[in-house]
């Protein structure tokens, strides 16, 4: 029997080295049925339309074949934890982030959640903070059309008759740059809540009469993300170890004028679409166009990773409210402006205030192990 092999790109191998499932602490103890169920969600979408390829190499054909196999009837009929685990072991090869042997916890993970906010479909005296749909003049750009003097991180721009220009930033939009264009899709009460909806990339909005709808990420204005927590630390207004989502929110609501200036230093701005909340038991739709699964969906740097890739995480210390370090197989199904780098992840925790308290406290070093699809599975077992 030949050892299964993957086909990592040279760029990927600058950051990762081949490992084995036997060397992954806690691998056999995971709930692989839950991981497999999350993987199948991406598998269905992958077979409908191929995801954009990440820069870490040609993985789409192999991943598509595994996705197809995972949806075969036998897996649904005889699924148990060992069968689910064997699917990952037979179809993937693990690669550890470089430094894992001497510095096992060389990755870094945070948490995010879906806020639940009271909202109105029309502007009122109490609900006067707008959430915007994607403007028609906002377009995606790449290295072929991006002006030479622009930073390569700019992936969106404003289309004009004579070319492209940077889109309005947060301050310009909040000062009315998009007013009068009919782009407001909902209104909420507090600008700090709006800011954190932008950070999370989604929200469940509660309207009068008990109806709820969901905000889904549509696009961003293209300006780079700036961490407001790092600004407060830099300016001596908060110690680094004090920075959590709750402490930031509390400081901003106590200092509204300073908070406005602070928020506008993050020039990045998010646009949304409004969806019917047809199944409240499902999570919000992530950037991979699939509902997110609490504790199994992972946001990654999508410029590097292809959606649908399995990633094993293990933290050095327990997450809030847990007794043991977090260790489990997750599926790349989302991304975020602050999620950049080859070993950077963001755990989707769930929806509501309780999930928000947990998510805001997650800032953990972790093992970051990527599972690459096996090449030529038909011959690998001969």
Coordinates of N, CA and C in Angstrom, one line a residue, residues 148-373:
X148 N -1.1 51.2 -10.4 CA 0.3 50.8 -9.9 C 0.6 51.4 -8.5
X149 N 0.1 52.6 -8.3 CA 0.5 53.2 -7.0 C -0.4 52.9 -5.8
X150 N -1.4 51.9 -6.1 CA -2.2 51.5 -5.0 C -1.6 50.3 -4.2
X151 N -1.9 50.2 -2.9 CA -1.5 49.1 -2.2 C -2.2 47.8 -2.7
X152 N -1.5 46.7 -2.7 CA -2.0 45.4 -3.2 C -3.2 44.9 -2.4
X153 N -3.4 45.4 -1.2 CA -4.5 45.0 -0.3 C -5.8 45.5 -0.8
X154 N -5.8 46.5 -1.7 CA -7.1 47.1 -2.2 C -7.7 46.1 -3.2
X155 N -8.9 45.5 -2.8 CA -9.6 44.6 -3.7 C -10.9 45.1 -4.2
X156 N -11.3 46.3 -3.7 CA -12.5 46.9 -4.2 C -12.2 48.4 -4.5
X157 N -12.9 49.0 -5.4 CA -12.7 50.3 -5.8 C -14.0 50.9 -6.4
X158 N -14.0 52.2 -6.6 CA -15.1 52.9 -7.2 C -14.8 53.1 -8.7
X159 N -15.8 52.6 -9.5 CA -15.6 52.6 -11.0 C -16.1 54.0 -11.5
X160 N -15.2 54.6 -12.2 CA -15.6 55.9 -12.8 C -15.3 55.8 -14.3
X161 N -15.8 56.8 -15.1 CA -15.7 56.7 -16.6 C -14.2 56.7 -17.0
X162 N -13.4 57.3 -16.2 CA -12.0 57.4 -16.6 C -11.1 56.5 -15.9
X163 N -11.7 55.5 -15.1 CA -10.9 54.5 -14.4 C -11.4 54.2 -13.1
X164 N -10.5 54.0 -12.1 CA -10.9 53.6 -10.8 C -10.3 54.6 -9.7
X165 N -11.0 54.7 -8.6 CA -10.5 55.5 -7.5 C -10.9 54.7 -6.2
X166 N -10.1 55.0 -5.1 CA -10.5 54.4 -3.8 C -11.9 54.7 -3.5
X167 N -12.6 53.8 -2.9 CA -14.0 54.0 -2.6 C -14.1 54.9 -1.3
X168 N -15.3 55.4 -1.0 CA -15.5 56.2 0.2 C -15.1 55.4 1.4
X169 N -14.4 56.0 2.3 CA -14.0 55.3 3.5 C -15.1 55.5 4.6
X170 N -14.9 54.9 5.8 CA -15.9 54.9 6.8 C -16.3 56.3 7.2
X171 N -15.4 57.2 7.4 CA -15.8 58.6 7.8 C -16.6 59.3 6.7
X172 N -16.3 59.1 5.5 CA -17.0 59.7 4.4 C -18.4 59.2 4.3
X173 N -18.6 57.9 4.5 CA -19.9 57.2 4.4 C -20.7 57.7 5.6
X174 N -20.1 57.7 6.8 CA -20.9 58.1 8.0 C -21.3 59.6 7.9
X175 N -20.6 60.4 7.1 CA -20.9 61.8 7.0 C -21.8 62.1 5.8
X176 N -22.3 61.0 5.1 CA -23.3 61.2 4.1 C -23.0 60.9 2.7
X177 N -21.8 60.3 2.4 CA -21.4 60.1 1.0 C -22.4 59.3 0.2
X178 N -23.1 58.4 0.9 CA -24.1 57.5 0.2 C -25.5 57.9 0.4
X179 N -25.7 59.0 1.0 CA -27.1 59.4 1.3 C -27.9 59.8 0.0
X180 N -29.1 59.5 0.0 CA -30.0 59.8 -1.2 C -29.9 58.8 -2.3
X181 N -29.2 57.7 -2.1 CA -29.1 56.7 -3.2 C -30.0 55.5 -2.9
X182 N -30.8 55.5 -1.9 CA -31.7 54.4 -1.6 C -31.0 53.1 -1.2
X183 N -29.8 53.2 -0.6 CA -29.1 52.0 -0.3 C -29.3 51.5 1.1
X184 N -30.1 52.3 1.9 CA -30.3 51.9 3.3 C -31.3 50.7 3.3
X185 N -30.9 49.6 3.9 CA -31.7 48.4 4.0 C -32.3 48.1 5.4
X186 N -31.7 48.8 6.4 CA -32.3 48.7 7.7 C -31.6 49.8 8.6
X187 N -32.3 50.1 9.7 CA -31.8 51.2 10.6 C -31.8 50.6 12.0
X188 N -30.7 50.9 12.8 CA -30.6 50.5 14.1 C -30.4 51.7 15.0
X189 N -30.3 51.5 16.3 CA -30.3 52.6 17.3 C -28.9 53.2 17.5
X190 N -27.9 52.3 17.6 CA -26.6 52.8 18.1 C -25.5 52.6 17.1
X191 N -24.6 53.6 16.9 CA -23.5 53.5 16.0 C -22.5 52.5 16.4
X192 N -22.3 52.3 17.7 CA -21.4 51.3 18.2 C -21.9 49.9 17.8
X193 N -23.2 49.6 18.0 CA -23.7 48.3 17.5 C -23.5 48.1 16.0
X194 N -23.7 49.2 15.2 CA -23.5 49.1 13.8 C -22.0 48.7 13.5
X195 N -21.1 49.4 14.2 CA -19.7 49.1 14.0 C -19.3 47.6 14.3
X196 N -19.9 47.1 15.4 CA -19.6 45.7 15.7 C -20.3 44.7 14.7
X197 N -21.4 45.1 14.2 CA -22.0 44.3 13.1 C -21.0 44.2 11.9
X198 N -20.4 45.4 11.6 CA -19.4 45.4 10.5 C -18.2 44.4 10.9
X199 N -17.8 44.5 12.1 CA -16.7 43.6 12.5 C -17.0 42.2 12.4
X200 N -18.3 41.8 12.8 CA -18.7 40.4 12.7 C -19.1 40.0 11.3
X201 N -19.5 40.9 10.5 CA -19.9 40.5 9.1 C -21.2 40.0 8.9
X202 N -22.1 39.9 9.9 CA -23.4 39.5 9.8 C -24.2 39.8 11.1
X203 N -25.5 39.7 11.0 CA -26.3 40.0 12.2 C -27.7 39.4 12.0
X204 N -28.4 39.1 13.1 CA -29.9 38.8 13.0 C -30.6 40.1 13.5
X205 N -31.4 40.6 12.7 CA -32.2 41.8 13.0 C -33.6 41.5 13.5
X206 N -34.0 42.0 14.6 CA -35.3 41.8 15.1 C -36.2 43.0 14.8
X207 N -37.3 42.8 14.1 CA -38.2 43.9 13.8 C -39.5 43.9 14.6
X208 N -40.2 45.0 14.6 CA -41.5 45.0 15.3 C -42.4 43.9 14.8
X209 N -43.1 43.4 15.8 CA -44.1 42.3 15.4 C -43.4 40.9 15.6
X210 N -42.2 40.8 16.0 CA -41.5 39.6 16.2 C -40.8 39.0 15.0
X211 N -40.9 39.6 13.8 CA -40.2 39.1 12.6 C -38.7 39.3 12.7
X212 N -37.9 38.4 12.3 CA -36.5 38.6 12.2 C -36.0 38.3 10.8
X213 N -34.9 39.0 10.4 CA -34.3 38.8 9.2 C -32.8 38.9 9.4
X214 N -32.0 38.4 8.4 CA -30.6 38.3 8.6 C -29.9 39.2 7.6
X215 N -28.8 39.8 8.2 CA -27.9 40.6 7.4 C -26.8 39.6 6.9
X216 N -26.4 39.6 5.7 CA -25.3 38.8 5.2 C -24.3 39.7 4.5
X217 N -23.1 39.4 4.7 CA -22.0 40.1 4.0 C -22.2 40.2 2.5
X218 N -22.0 41.4 1.9 CA -22.1 41.5 0.5 C -20.8 42.0 -0.1
X219 N -20.1 43.0 0.5 CA -18.9 43.5 0.0 C -18.3 44.4 1.0
X220 N -17.1 44.9 0.8 CA -16.5 45.9 1.6 C -16.0 47.0 0.7
X221 N -15.6 48.2 1.3 CA -15.2 49.3 0.5 C -13.8 49.2 0.0
X222 N -13.0 48.3 0.4 CA -11.7 48.1 -0.1 C -10.6 48.6 0.8
X223 N -10.9 49.5 1.7 CA -9.9 50.1 2.5 C -9.4 49.0 3.6
X224 N -8.1 49.0 4.0 CA -7.7 48.0 4.9 C -8.3 48.2 6.3
X225 N -8.4 47.0 7.0 CA -9.0 47.0 8.3 C -7.9 47.4 9.3
X226 N -8.4 48.2 10.3 CA -7.5 48.7 11.4 C -8.2 48.3 12.7
X227 N -7.4 47.7 13.6 CA -7.9 47.3 14.9 C -8.0 48.5 15.8
X228 N -9.3 48.8 16.3 CA -9.4 49.9 17.2 C -8.8 49.5 18.5
X229 N -8.8 48.2 18.9 CA -8.2 47.8 20.2 C -6.7 48.2 20.2
X230 N -6.0 48.0 19.1 CA -4.6 48.3 19.0 C -4.4 49.8 19.1
X231 N -5.3 50.6 18.6 CA -5.2 52.0 18.7 C -5.3 52.5 20.2
X232 N -6.2 51.9 20.9 CA -6.4 52.2 22.3 C -5.2 51.8 23.1
X233 N -4.6 50.7 22.8 CA -3.4 50.2 23.5 C -2.2 51.2 23.2
X234 N -2.1 51.5 21.9 CA -1.0 52.4 21.4 C -1.1 53.7 22.1
X235 N -2.3 54.2 22.3 CA -2.5 55.6 22.9 C -2.5 55.5 24.4
X236 N -2.3 54.4 25.0 CA -2.3 54.2 26.5 C -3.6 54.3 27.2
X237 N -4.7 54.1 26.4 CA -6.0 54.2 27.0 C -6.5 52.9 27.5
X238 N -5.8 51.8 27.2 CA -6.2 50.5 27.6 C -5.0 49.5 27.5
X239 N -4.9 48.7 28.5 CA -3.8 47.7 28.5 C -4.1 46.6 27.5
X240 N -3.1 46.0 26.9 CA -3.3 45.0 25.9 C -4.1 43.8 26.4
X241 N -3.8 43.4 27.7 CA -4.5 42.2 28.2 C -5.9 42.6 28.6
X242 N -6.3 43.8 28.6 CA -7.7 44.2 28.9 C -8.6 44.2 27.7
X243 N -8.0 44.2 26.5 CA -8.8 44.4 25.3 C -9.6 43.1 25.0
X244 N -11.0 43.3 25.1 CA -11.9 42.3 24.6 C -13.1 43.0 24.0
X245 N -13.9 42.3 23.3 CA -15.1 42.9 22.7 C -15.9 43.7 23.7
X246 N -16.1 43.1 24.9 CA -16.9 43.7 25.9 C -16.3 45.0 26.5
X247 N -15.0 45.0 26.7 CA -14.3 46.2 27.2 C -14.3 47.3 26.2
X248 N -14.1 46.9 24.9 CA -14.1 47.9 23.9 C -15.5 48.6 23.8
X249 N -16.6 47.7 23.7 CA -17.9 48.2 23.6 C -18.2 49.1 24.8
X250 N -17.9 48.7 26.0 CA -18.1 49.5 27.2 C -17.4 50.9 27.1
X251 N -16.2 50.9 26.7 CA -15.4 52.1 26.6 C -16.0 53.1 25.6
X252 N -16.5 52.5 24.5 CA -17.0 53.3 23.4 C -18.4 53.9 23.8
X253 N -19.2 53.2 24.5 CA -20.5 53.7 24.9 C -20.4 54.8 26.0
X254 N -19.3 54.7 26.8 CA -19.1 55.7 27.8 C -18.4 56.9 27.2
X255 N -17.8 56.8 26.1 CA -17.1 57.9 25.4 C -17.5 58.1 24.0
X256 N -18.8 58.5 23.8 CA -19.3 58.5 22.4 C -18.6 59.4 21.4
X257 N -18.2 60.6 21.8 CA -17.5 61.5 20.9 C -16.1 60.9 20.5
X258 N -15.4 60.4 21.5 CA -14.1 59.8 21.2 C -14.3 58.5 20.4
X259 N -15.4 57.8 20.7 CA -15.6 56.5 20.0 C -15.9 56.8 18.5
X260 N -16.5 57.9 18.1 CA -16.7 58.2 16.7 C -15.4 58.4 16.0
X261 N -14.5 59.2 16.6 CA -13.2 59.4 16.1 C -12.4 58.1 16.0
X262 N -12.5 57.3 17.0 CA -11.8 56.0 17.0 C -12.3 55.1 15.9
X263 N -13.6 54.9 15.8 CA -14.2 54.0 14.7 C -13.8 54.5 13.3
X264 N -13.7 55.8 13.1 CA -13.4 56.3 11.8 C -11.9 56.1 11.4
X265 N -11.1 55.7 12.4 CA -9.7 55.3 12.1 C -9.6 54.0 11.4
X266 N -10.7 53.2 11.6 CA -10.8 52.0 10.8 C -11.6 52.3 9.5
X267 N -10.9 52.6 8.5 CA -11.5 53.1 7.2 C -12.3 52.0 6.5
X268 N -12.1 50.8 6.9 CA -12.9 49.7 6.3 C -14.4 49.8 6.6
X269 N -15.2 49.5 5.6 CA -16.7 49.6 5.8 C -17.3 48.4 5.0
X270 N -18.3 47.8 5.6 CA -19.0 46.6 5.1 C -20.4 46.9 4.6
X271 N -20.7 46.3 3.5 CA -22.1 46.4 2.9 C -22.7 45.0 3.0
X272 N -24.1 45.0 3.1 CA -24.8 43.8 3.4 C -26.0 43.6 2.4
X273 N -26.5 42.4 2.5 CA -27.8 42.1 1.9 C -28.7 41.6 3.0
X274 N -30.0 41.8 2.8 CA -31.0 41.4 3.8 C -31.7 40.1 3.4
X275 N -31.7 39.1 4.2 CA -32.2 37.8 3.9 C -33.4 37.4 4.9
X276 N -34.3 36.7 4.4 CA -35.4 36.1 5.3 C -34.7 35.1 6.2
X277 N -35.1 35.1 7.4 CA -34.6 34.2 8.4 C -35.5 32.9 8.4
X278 N -35.3 32.1 7.4 CA -36.2 31.0 7.1 C -36.0 29.9 8.1
X279 N -34.8 29.7 8.7 CA -34.6 28.6 9.6 C -33.7 29.2 10.7
X280 N -34.3 29.7 11.8 CA -33.5 30.2 12.9 C -32.5 29.3 13.5
X281 N -32.6 27.9 13.3 CA -31.7 27.0 13.9 C -30.4 27.0 13.1
X282 N -30.3 27.5 11.9 CA -29.1 27.6 11.1 C -28.3 28.9 11.5
X283 N -27.0 28.8 11.3 CA -26.2 30.0 11.5 C -26.3 30.9 10.3
X284 N -25.7 32.1 10.4 CA -25.7 33.0 9.2 C -24.9 32.5 8.1
X285 N -25.2 33.0 6.9 CA -24.5 32.5 5.7 C -23.1 33.3 5.7
X286 N -22.0 32.5 5.6 CA -20.7 33.0 5.6 C -20.2 33.4 4.1
X287 N -19.0 33.8 4.0 CA -18.5 34.2 2.7 C -18.4 33.0 1.7
X288 N -18.5 31.8 2.2 CA -18.5 30.6 1.3 C -19.9 30.3 0.8
X289 N -20.9 31.2 1.2 CA -22.3 31.0 0.7 C -23.0 29.8 1.3
X290 N -22.6 29.4 2.5 CA -23.2 28.3 3.2 C -23.5 28.8 4.7
X291 N -24.6 28.2 5.3 CA -24.8 28.5 6.7 C -23.7 28.1 7.6
X292 N -23.3 28.9 8.5 CA -22.2 28.6 9.4 C -22.7 27.7 10.6
X293 N -21.8 26.8 11.0 CA -22.0 25.9 12.1 C -21.2 26.3 13.3
X294 N -21.9 26.6 14.5 CA -21.2 27.1 15.7 C -20.2 26.0 16.1
X295 N -18.9 26.5 16.3 CA -17.9 25.6 16.8 C -17.3 24.7 15.8
X296 N -17.7 24.8 14.5 CA -17.1 24.0 13.4 C -16.7 24.9 12.2
X297 N -17.3 26.0 12.1 CA -17.0 26.9 10.9 C -15.9 27.8 11.3
X298 N -14.9 27.9 10.4 CA -13.7 28.7 10.7 C -13.6 29.8 9.6
X299 N -13.3 31.0 10.0 CA -12.9 32.0 9.0 C -11.4 32.0 8.8
X300 N -11.0 32.1 7.6 CA -9.6 32.0 7.3 C -9.2 33.1 6.3
X301 N -8.0 33.2 6.0 CA -7.5 34.2 4.9 C -7.8 33.6 3.6
X302 N -8.9 34.1 2.9 CA -9.3 33.5 1.7 C -8.4 33.8 0.5
X303 N -7.5 34.7 0.7 CA -6.5 34.9 -0.4 C -5.5 33.7 -0.4
X304 N -5.4 33.0 0.7 CA -4.5 31.8 0.8 C -5.2 30.5 0.7
X305 N -6.4 30.4 1.4 CA -7.0 29.1 1.6 C -8.3 29.0 0.7
X306 N -8.6 27.9 0.2 CA -9.9 27.6 -0.6 C -10.9 27.2 0.4
X307 N -12.1 27.8 0.3 CA -13.2 27.4 1.2 C -13.5 25.9 1.0
X308 N -13.9 25.3 2.2 CA -14.2 23.9 2.2 C -13.0 23.0 2.7
X309 N -11.8 23.7 2.9 CA -10.7 23.0 3.5 C -10.8 22.6 4.9
X310 N -10.5 21.4 5.4 CA -10.6 21.1 6.8 C -9.3 21.6 7.5
X311 N -9.5 22.1 8.7 CA -8.3 22.7 9.5 C -8.5 22.2 10.9
X312 N -7.4 21.6 11.5 CA -7.4 21.1 12.9 C -6.9 22.3 13.7
X313 N -7.6 22.6 14.8 CA -7.1 23.6 15.8 C -7.0 23.0 17.1
X314 N -6.0 23.4 17.8 CA -5.9 23.1 19.3 C -5.2 24.3 20.0
X315 N -5.9 24.8 21.0 CA -5.4 25.9 21.7 C -4.5 25.5 22.9
X316 N -3.7 26.4 23.2 CA -2.8 26.1 24.4 C -3.6 26.1 25.7
X317 N -4.5 27.0 25.8 CA -5.3 27.2 27.0 C -6.8 27.0 26.7
X318 N -7.6 26.7 27.7 CA -9.1 26.6 27.4 C -9.7 27.9 26.9
X319 N -10.8 27.8 26.2 CA -11.6 28.9 25.8 C -12.4 29.3 27.0
X320 N -13.0 30.5 27.0 CA -13.9 30.9 28.1 C -15.0 29.9 28.4
X321 N -15.1 29.5 29.6 CA -16.2 28.6 30.0 C -15.9 27.2 29.8
X322 N -14.7 26.8 29.3 CA -14.3 25.5 29.1 C -13.2 25.0 30.1
X323 N -13.1 23.7 30.4 CA -12.1 23.2 31.3 C -10.9 22.8 30.6
X324 N -11.0 22.4 29.4 CA -9.8 21.9 28.6 C -9.5 22.7 27.4
X325 N -8.3 22.6 26.9 CA -8.0 23.3 25.6 C -8.9 22.9 24.5
X326 N -9.2 23.9 23.7 CA -10.1 23.7 22.5 C -9.4 22.8 21.5
X327 N -9.9 21.7 21.0 CA -9.3 20.9 20.0 C -10.3 20.3 19.2
X328 N -10.3 20.5 17.9 CA -11.3 19.9 17.0 C -11.0 20.2 15.5
X329 N -11.7 19.5 14.7 CA -11.6 19.7 13.2 C -12.6 20.7 12.8
X330 N -12.2 21.7 12.0 CA -13.1 22.7 11.6 C -13.0 22.8 10.1
X331 N -14.0 23.5 9.5 CA -14.0 23.7 8.0 C -14.0 25.2 7.7
X332 N -13.1 25.5 6.7 CA -13.0 26.9 6.3 C -14.2 27.3 5.5
X333 N -15.0 28.2 6.1 CA -16.3 28.6 5.4 C -16.5 30.1 5.4
X334 N -15.6 30.8 5.9 CA -15.8 32.3 6.0 C -14.4 33.0 5.9
X335 N -14.5 34.3 5.9 CA -13.2 35.1 6.0 C -13.6 36.4 6.7
X336 N -12.6 37.3 6.8 CA -12.8 38.5 7.5 C -11.6 39.5 7.2
X337 N -11.9 40.8 7.3 CA -10.9 41.8 7.0 C -9.6 41.6 7.9
X338 N -9.8 41.2 9.2 CA -8.7 41.1 10.1 C -8.0 39.7 10.0
X339 N -8.6 38.8 9.3 CA -8.1 37.4 9.2 C -7.1 37.3 8.1
X340 N -5.8 37.5 8.4 CA -4.8 37.5 7.4 C -3.6 36.7 7.9
X341 N -3.1 35.9 7.0 CA -1.9 35.1 7.3 C -2.1 33.6 7.2
X342 N -1.0 32.9 7.1 CA -1.1 31.4 6.9 C -1.5 30.6 8.0
X343 N -1.6 31.1 9.2 CA -2.0 30.3 10.4 C -2.9 31.2 11.3
X344 N -3.9 31.8 10.7 CA -4.8 32.8 11.4 C -6.2 32.3 11.2
X345 N -6.9 32.1 12.2 CA -8.3 31.6 12.2 C -9.2 32.4 13.0
X346 N -10.5 32.3 12.8 CA -11.6 33.0 13.5 C -12.7 32.0 13.7
X347 N -13.0 31.6 14.9 CA -14.0 30.6 15.2 C -15.4 31.2 15.3
X348 N -16.3 30.6 14.5 CA -17.7 31.1 14.7 C -18.3 30.4 15.9
X349 N -18.7 31.2 16.9 CA -19.2 30.7 18.2 C -20.7 30.5 18.2
X350 N -21.4 31.3 17.5 CA -22.9 31.2 17.5 C -23.6 32.5 17.4
X351 N -24.8 32.6 17.9 CA -25.6 33.8 17.8 C -26.0 34.3 19.1
X352 N -26.2 35.7 19.3 CA -26.7 36.2 20.5 C -25.7 36.7 21.5
X353 N -26.1 37.4 22.5 CA -25.2 38.0 23.5 C -24.3 37.0 24.2
X354 N -24.8 35.9 24.6 CA -23.9 34.9 25.3 C -22.8 34.5 24.4
X355 N -23.1 34.2 23.1 CA -22.0 33.8 22.1 C -21.1 35.0 22.0
X356 N -21.6 36.2 22.0 CA -20.7 37.4 21.9 C -19.7 37.5 23.0
X357 N -20.2 37.2 24.2 CA -19.3 37.3 25.4 C -18.1 36.3 25.2
X358 N -18.4 35.1 24.8 CA -17.4 34.1 24.6 C -16.5 34.5 23.4
X359 N -17.1 34.8 22.3 CA -16.3 35.2 21.1 C -15.3 36.3 21.4
X360 N -15.8 37.3 22.1 CA -15.0 38.5 22.4 C -13.8 38.2 23.3
X361 N -13.8 37.1 24.0 CA -12.7 36.7 24.9 C -11.7 35.8 24.3
X362 N -11.9 35.3 23.1 CA -11.0 34.4 22.4 C -9.8 35.1 21.7
X363 N -8.7 34.9 22.3 CA -7.4 35.4 21.7 C -6.3 34.4 22.1
X364 N -6.3 33.3 21.3 CA -5.5 32.2 21.8 C -4.4 31.8 20.7
X365 N -3.2 31.5 21.2 CA -2.3 30.7 20.4 C -2.8 29.3 20.1
X366 N -2.5 28.8 19.0 CA -3.1 27.4 18.7 C -2.2 26.7 17.7
X367 N -2.3 25.4 17.7 CA -1.8 24.5 16.7 C -2.7 24.8 15.4
X368 N -2.1 24.9 14.3 CA -2.9 25.1 13.1 C -2.4 24.1 12.0
X369 N -3.3 23.1 11.8 CA -2.9 22.0 10.9 C -3.9 21.9 9.8
X370 N -3.5 22.1 8.6 CA -4.3 22.1 7.4 C -4.3 20.7 6.8
X371 N -5.5 20.2 6.4 CA -5.7 18.9 5.7 C -5.8 19.2 4.2
X372 N -4.8 18.7 3.5 CA -4.8 18.8 2.0 C -5.3 17.6 1.4
X373 N -6.1 17.7 0.3 CA -6.6 16.6 -0.4 C -5.6 15.6 -1.0

